[in-house]
CSV table of C-alpha atoms in Angstrom, one decimal:
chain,number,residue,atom,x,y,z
A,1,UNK,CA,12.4,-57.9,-15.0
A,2,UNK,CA,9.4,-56.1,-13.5
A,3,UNK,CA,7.4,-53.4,-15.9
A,4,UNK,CA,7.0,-50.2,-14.2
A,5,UNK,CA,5.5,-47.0,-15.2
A,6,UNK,CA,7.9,-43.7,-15.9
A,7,UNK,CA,8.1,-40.7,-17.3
A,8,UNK,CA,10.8,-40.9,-20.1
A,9,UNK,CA,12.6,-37.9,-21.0
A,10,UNK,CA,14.0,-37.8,-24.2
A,11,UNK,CA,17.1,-35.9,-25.4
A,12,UNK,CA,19.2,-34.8,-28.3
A,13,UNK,CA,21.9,-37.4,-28.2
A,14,UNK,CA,23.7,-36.6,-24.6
A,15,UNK,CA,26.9,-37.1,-23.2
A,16,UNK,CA,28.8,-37.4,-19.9
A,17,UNK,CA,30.4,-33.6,-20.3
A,18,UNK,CA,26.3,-32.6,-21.1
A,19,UNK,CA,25.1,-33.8,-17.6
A,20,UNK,CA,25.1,-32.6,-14.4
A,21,UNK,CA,25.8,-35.5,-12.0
A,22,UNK,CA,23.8,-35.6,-8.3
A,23,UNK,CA,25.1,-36.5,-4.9
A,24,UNK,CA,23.5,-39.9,-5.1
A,25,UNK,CA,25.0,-42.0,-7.4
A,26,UNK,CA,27.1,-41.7,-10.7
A,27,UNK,CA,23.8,-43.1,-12.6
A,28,UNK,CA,21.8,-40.3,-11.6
A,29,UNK,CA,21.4,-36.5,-13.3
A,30,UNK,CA,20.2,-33.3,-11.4
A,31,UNK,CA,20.4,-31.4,-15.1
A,32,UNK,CA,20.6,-32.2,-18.5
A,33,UNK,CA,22.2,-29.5,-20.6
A,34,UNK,CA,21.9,-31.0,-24.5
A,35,UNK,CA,17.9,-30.1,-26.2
A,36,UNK,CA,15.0,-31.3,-24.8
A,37,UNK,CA,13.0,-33.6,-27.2
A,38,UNK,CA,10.0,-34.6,-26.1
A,39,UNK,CA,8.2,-36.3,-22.7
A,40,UNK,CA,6.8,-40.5,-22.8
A,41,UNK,CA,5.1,-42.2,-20.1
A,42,UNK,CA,5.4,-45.9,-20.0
A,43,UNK,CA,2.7,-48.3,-19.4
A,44,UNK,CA,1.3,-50.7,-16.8
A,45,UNK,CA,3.4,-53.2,-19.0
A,46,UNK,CA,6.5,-51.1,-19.0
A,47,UNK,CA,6.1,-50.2,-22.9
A,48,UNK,CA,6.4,-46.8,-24.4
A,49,UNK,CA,6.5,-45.6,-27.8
A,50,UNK,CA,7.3,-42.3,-29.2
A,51,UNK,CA,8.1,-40.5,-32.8
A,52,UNK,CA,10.9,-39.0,-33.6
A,53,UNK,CA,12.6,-37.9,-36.4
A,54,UNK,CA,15.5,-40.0,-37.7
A,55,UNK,CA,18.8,-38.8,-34.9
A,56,UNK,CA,20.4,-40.3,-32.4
A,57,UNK,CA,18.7,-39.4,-28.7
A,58,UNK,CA,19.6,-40.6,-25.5
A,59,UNK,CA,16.9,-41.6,-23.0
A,60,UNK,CA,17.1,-40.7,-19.3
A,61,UNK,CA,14.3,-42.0,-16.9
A,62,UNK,CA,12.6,-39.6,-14.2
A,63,UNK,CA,13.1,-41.0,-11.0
A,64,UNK,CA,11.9,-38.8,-7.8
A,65,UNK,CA,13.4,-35.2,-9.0
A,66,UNK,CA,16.8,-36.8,-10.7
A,67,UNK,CA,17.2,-38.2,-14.3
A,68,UNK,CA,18.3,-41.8,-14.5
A,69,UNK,CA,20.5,-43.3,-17.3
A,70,UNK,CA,22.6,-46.2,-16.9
A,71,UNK,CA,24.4,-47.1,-20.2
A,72,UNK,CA,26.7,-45.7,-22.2
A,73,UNK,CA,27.2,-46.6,-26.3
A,74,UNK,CA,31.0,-47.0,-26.0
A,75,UNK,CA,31.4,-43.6,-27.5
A,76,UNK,CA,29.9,-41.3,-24.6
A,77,UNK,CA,26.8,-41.3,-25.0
A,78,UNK,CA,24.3,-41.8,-22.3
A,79,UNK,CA,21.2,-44.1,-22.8
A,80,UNK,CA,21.3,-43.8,-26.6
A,81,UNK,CA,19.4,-45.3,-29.6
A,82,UNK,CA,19.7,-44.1,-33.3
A,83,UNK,CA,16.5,-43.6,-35.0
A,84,UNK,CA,16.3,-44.1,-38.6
A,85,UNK,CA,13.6,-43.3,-41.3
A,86,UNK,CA,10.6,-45.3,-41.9
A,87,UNK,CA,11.7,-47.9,-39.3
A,88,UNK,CA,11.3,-48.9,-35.4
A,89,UNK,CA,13.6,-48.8,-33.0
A,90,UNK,CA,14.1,-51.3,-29.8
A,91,UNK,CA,14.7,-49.2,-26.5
A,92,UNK,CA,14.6,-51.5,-23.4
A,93,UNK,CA,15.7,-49.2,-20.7
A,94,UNK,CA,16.7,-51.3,-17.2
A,95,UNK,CA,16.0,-49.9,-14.3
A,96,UNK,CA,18.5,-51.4,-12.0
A,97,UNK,CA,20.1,-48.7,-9.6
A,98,UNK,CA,18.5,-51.2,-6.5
A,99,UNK,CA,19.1,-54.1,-8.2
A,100,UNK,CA,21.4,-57.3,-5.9
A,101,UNK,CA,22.8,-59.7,-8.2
């Protein structure tokens, strides 16, 4: 894992049919149709850290022009977490579109 630093895009809670896929691969997004939450920028160390109200959001990283997301929650849902009240939520995004295994 290397940290990077990224402009994270957060969203109401998004999924496939909410999208608009680009040319370039299925994991990347040209438009994003479902409410526009708020804008985080990730450190030298990769970490970010926002406040939200408790929902469930989905998380798509900005990558050139095109929104990257690269896992779904088993029920549509693109990049998601749920938030809940008076707690902290774990997001580890991967950014692995040029990965080789």
């Amino acid at each position: 894992i290397t940290a990077v630093i990224r402009d994270i895009y957060v969203y109401e809670a998004t999924r496939f049919d909410e999208v608009v896929k680009d040319s370039l691969s299925f994991l990347f997004y040209k438009e994003i149709k479902s409410k526009f939450i708020d804008k985080v920028t990730s450190d030298k160390d990769g970490f970010f850290q926002i406040s939200l109200p408790p929902g469930k959001y989905s998380f798509f990283v900005k990558e050139d022009s095109h929104y990257f997301a690269n896992l779904t929650d088993g029920s549509g849902y693109l990049e998601s977490a749920v938030v809940k009240k008076n707690s902290v939520t774990k997001k580890q995004i991967d950014i692995n579109y040029k990965a080789a295994y």
